[in-house]
Short mmCIF file of N, CA and C in Angstrom, two decimals:
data_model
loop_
_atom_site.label_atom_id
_atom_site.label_comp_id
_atom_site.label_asym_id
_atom_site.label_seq_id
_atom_site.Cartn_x
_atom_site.Cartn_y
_atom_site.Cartn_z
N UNK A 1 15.69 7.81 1.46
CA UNK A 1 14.92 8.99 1.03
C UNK A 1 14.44 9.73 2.26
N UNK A 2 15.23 10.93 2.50
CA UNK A 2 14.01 11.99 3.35
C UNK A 2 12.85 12.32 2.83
N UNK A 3 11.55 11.25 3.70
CA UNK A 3 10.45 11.60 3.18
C UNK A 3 9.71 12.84 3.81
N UNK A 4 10.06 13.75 4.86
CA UNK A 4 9.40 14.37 4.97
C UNK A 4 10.01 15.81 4.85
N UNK A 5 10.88 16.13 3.99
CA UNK A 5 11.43 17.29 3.51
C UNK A 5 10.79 16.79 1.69
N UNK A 6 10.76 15.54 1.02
CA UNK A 6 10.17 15.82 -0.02
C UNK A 6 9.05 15.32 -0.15
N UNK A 7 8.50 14.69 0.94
CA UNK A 7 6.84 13.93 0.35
C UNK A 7 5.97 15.53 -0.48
N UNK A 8 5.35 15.21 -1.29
CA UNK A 8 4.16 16.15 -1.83
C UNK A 8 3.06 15.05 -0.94
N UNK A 9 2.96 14.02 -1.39
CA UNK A 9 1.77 13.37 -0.84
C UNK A 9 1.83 11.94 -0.76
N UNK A 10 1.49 10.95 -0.03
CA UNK A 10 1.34 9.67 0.28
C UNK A 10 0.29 9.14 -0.96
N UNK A 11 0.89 7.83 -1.40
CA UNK A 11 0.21 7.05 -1.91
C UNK A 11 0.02 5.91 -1.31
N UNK A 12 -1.19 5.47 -1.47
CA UNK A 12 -1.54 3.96 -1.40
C UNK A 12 -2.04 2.88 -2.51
N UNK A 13 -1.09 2.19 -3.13
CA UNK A 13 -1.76 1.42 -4.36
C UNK A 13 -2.71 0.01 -3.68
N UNK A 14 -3.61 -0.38 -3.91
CA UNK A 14 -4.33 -1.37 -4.10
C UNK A 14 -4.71 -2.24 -5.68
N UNK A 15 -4.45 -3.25 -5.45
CA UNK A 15 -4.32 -3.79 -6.87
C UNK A 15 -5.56 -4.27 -7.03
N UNK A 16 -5.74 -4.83 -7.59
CA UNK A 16 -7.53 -5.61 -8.61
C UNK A 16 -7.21 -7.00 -8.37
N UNK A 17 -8.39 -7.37 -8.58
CA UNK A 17 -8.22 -8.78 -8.74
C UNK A 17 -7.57 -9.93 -9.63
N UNK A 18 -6.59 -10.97 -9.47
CA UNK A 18 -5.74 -11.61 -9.48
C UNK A 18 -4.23 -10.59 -9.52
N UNK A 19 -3.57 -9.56 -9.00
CA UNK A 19 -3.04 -9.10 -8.83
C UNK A 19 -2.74 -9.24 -7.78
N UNK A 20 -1.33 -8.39 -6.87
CA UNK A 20 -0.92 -8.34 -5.75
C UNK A 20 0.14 -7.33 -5.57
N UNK A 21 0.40 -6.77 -4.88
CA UNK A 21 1.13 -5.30 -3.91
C UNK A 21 2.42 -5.38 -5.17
N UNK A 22 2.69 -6.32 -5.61
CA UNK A 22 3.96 -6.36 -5.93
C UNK A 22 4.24 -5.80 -7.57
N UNK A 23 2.55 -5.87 -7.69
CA UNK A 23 2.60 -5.27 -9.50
C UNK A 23 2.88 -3.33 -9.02
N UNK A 24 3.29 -2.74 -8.10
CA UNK A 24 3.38 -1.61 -8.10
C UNK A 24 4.72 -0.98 -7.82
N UNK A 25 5.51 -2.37 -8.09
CA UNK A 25 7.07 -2.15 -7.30
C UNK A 25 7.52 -0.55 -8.26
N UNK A 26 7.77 -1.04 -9.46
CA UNK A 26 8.65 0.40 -10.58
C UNK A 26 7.85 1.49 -10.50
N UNK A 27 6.14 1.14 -10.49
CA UNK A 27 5.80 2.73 -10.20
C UNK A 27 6.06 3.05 -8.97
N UNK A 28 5.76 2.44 -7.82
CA UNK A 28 6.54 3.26 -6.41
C UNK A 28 7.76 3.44 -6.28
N UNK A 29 8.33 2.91 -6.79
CA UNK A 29 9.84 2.93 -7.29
C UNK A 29 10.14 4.86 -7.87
N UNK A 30 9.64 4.92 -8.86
CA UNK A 30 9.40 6.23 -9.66
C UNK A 30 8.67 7.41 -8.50
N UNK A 31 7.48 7.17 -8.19
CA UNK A 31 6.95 7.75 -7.60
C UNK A 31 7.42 8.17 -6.14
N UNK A 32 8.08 7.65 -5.75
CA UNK A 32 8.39 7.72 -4.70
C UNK A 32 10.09 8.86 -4.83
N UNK A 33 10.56 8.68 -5.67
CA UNK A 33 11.96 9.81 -6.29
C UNK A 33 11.43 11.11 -6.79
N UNK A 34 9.70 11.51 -7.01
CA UNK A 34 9.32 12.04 -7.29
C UNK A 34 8.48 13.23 -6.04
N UNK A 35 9.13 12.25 -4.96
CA UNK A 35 8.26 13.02 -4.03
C UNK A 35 6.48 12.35 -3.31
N UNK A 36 6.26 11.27 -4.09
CA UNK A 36 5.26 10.66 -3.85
C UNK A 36 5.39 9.27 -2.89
N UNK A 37 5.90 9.15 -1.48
CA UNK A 37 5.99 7.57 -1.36
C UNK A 37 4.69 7.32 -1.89
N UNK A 38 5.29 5.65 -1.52
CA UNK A 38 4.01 4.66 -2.24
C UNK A 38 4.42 3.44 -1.92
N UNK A 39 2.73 3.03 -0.95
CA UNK A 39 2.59 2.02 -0.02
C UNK A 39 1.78 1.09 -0.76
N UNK A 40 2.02 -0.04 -1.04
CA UNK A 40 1.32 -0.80 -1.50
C UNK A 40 0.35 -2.36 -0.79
N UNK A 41 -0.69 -2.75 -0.63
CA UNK A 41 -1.05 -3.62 0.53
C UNK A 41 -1.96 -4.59 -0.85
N UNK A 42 -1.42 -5.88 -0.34
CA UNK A 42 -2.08 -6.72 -0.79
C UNK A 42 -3.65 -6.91 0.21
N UNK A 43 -4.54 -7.16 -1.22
CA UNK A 43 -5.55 -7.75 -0.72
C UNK A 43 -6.03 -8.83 -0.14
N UNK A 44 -6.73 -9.24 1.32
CA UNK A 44 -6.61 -10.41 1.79
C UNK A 44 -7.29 -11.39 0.85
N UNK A 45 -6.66 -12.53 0.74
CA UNK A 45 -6.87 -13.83 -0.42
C UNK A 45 -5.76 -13.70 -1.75
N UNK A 46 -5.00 -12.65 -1.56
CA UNK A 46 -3.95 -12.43 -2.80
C UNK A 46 -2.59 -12.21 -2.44
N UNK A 47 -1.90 -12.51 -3.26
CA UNK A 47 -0.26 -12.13 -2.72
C UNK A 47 0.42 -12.98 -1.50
N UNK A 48 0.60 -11.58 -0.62
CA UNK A 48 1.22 -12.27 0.78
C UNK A 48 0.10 -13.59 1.51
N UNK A 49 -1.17 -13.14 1.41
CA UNK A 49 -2.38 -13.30 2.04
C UNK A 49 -2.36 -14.97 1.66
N UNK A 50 -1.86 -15.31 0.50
CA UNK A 50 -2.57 -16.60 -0.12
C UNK A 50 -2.10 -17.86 0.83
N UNK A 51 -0.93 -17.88 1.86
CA UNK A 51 -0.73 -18.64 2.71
C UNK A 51 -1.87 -19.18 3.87
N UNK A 52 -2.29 -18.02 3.91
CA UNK A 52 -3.66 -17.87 4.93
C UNK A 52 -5.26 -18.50 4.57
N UNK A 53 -5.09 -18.03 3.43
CA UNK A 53 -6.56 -17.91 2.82
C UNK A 53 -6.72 -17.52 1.09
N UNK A 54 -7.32 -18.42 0.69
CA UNK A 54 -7.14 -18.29 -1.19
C UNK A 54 -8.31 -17.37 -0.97
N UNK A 55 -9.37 -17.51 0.13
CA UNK A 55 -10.63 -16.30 0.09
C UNK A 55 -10.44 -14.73 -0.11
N UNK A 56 -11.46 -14.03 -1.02
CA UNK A 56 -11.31 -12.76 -0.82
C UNK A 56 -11.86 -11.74 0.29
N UNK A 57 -11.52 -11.17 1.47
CA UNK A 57 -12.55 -11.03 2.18
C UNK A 57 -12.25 -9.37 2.45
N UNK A 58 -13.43 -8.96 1.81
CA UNK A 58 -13.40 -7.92 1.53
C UNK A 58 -13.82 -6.78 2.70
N UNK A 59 -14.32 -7.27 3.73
CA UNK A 59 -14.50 -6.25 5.04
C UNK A 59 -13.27 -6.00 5.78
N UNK A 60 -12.69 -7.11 5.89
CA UNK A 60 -11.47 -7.26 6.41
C UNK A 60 -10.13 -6.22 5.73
N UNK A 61 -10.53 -6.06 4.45
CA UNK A 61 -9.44 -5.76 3.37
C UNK A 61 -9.46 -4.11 3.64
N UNK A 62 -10.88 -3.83 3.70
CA UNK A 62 -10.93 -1.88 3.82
C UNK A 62 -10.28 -2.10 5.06
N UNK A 63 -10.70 -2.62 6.14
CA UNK A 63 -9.70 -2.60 7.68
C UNK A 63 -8.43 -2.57 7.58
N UNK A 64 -8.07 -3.47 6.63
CA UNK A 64 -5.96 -2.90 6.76
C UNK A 64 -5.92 -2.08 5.58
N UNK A 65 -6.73 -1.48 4.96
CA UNK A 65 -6.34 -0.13 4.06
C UNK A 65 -6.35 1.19 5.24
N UNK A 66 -7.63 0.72 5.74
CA UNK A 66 -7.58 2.59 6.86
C UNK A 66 -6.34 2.14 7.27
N UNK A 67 -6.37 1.03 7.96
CA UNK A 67 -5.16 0.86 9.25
C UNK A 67 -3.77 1.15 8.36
N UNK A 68 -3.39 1.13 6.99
CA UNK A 68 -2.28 1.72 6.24
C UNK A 68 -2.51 3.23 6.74
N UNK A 69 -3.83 3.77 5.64
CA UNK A 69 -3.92 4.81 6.08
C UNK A 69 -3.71 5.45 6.98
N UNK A 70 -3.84 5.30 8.54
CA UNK A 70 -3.79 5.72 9.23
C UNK A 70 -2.54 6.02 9.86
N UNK A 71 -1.07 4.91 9.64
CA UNK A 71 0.37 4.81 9.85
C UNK A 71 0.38 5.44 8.79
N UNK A 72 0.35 5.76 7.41
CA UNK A 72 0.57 6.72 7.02
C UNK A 72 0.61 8.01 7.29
N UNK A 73 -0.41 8.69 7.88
CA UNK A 73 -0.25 9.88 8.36
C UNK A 73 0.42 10.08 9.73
N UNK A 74 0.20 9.46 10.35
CA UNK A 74 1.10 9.46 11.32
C UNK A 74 2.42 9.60 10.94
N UNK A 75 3.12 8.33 9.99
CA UNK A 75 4.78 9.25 9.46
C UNK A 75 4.88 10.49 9.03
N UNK A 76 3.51 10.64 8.20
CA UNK A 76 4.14 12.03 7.12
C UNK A 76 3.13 13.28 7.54
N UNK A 77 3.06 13.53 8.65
CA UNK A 77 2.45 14.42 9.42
C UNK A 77 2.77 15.43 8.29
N UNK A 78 3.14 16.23 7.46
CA UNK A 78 3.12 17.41 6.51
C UNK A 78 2.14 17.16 5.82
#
């Protein structure tokens, strides 16, 4: 996908609790043919994370959302 001839706008999904990055595969899937990528980040204590730590730690968790955020705009500078 050329994302930066069709991005409209960046998404970032975050899932809820007992969930993980991976419940957003078909909508970023969709969304993303639509012009929307869509980044999805597990929360630390869920998903990828659970190797590490069954804990939820939630200061840590906004830290790799900006830090998405932030490589996000950096790709899709439009």
């Amino acid at each position: 996908i050329d994302y930066d001839s069709k991005c409209k706008a960046a998404l970032i999904c975050v899932h809820g609790l007992g969930l993980n990055s991976s419940s957003y595969e078909e909508f970023g899937r969709k969304m993303s043919r639509d012009g929307y990528p869509c980044y999805a980040v597990d929360v630390r204590g869920f998903g990828r994370w659970l190797s590490r730590s069954k804990k939820l730690e939630f200061k840590e968790s906004i830290s790799d959302i900006k830090t998405l955020a932030d490589l996000i705009a950096e790709k899709h500078q439009n």
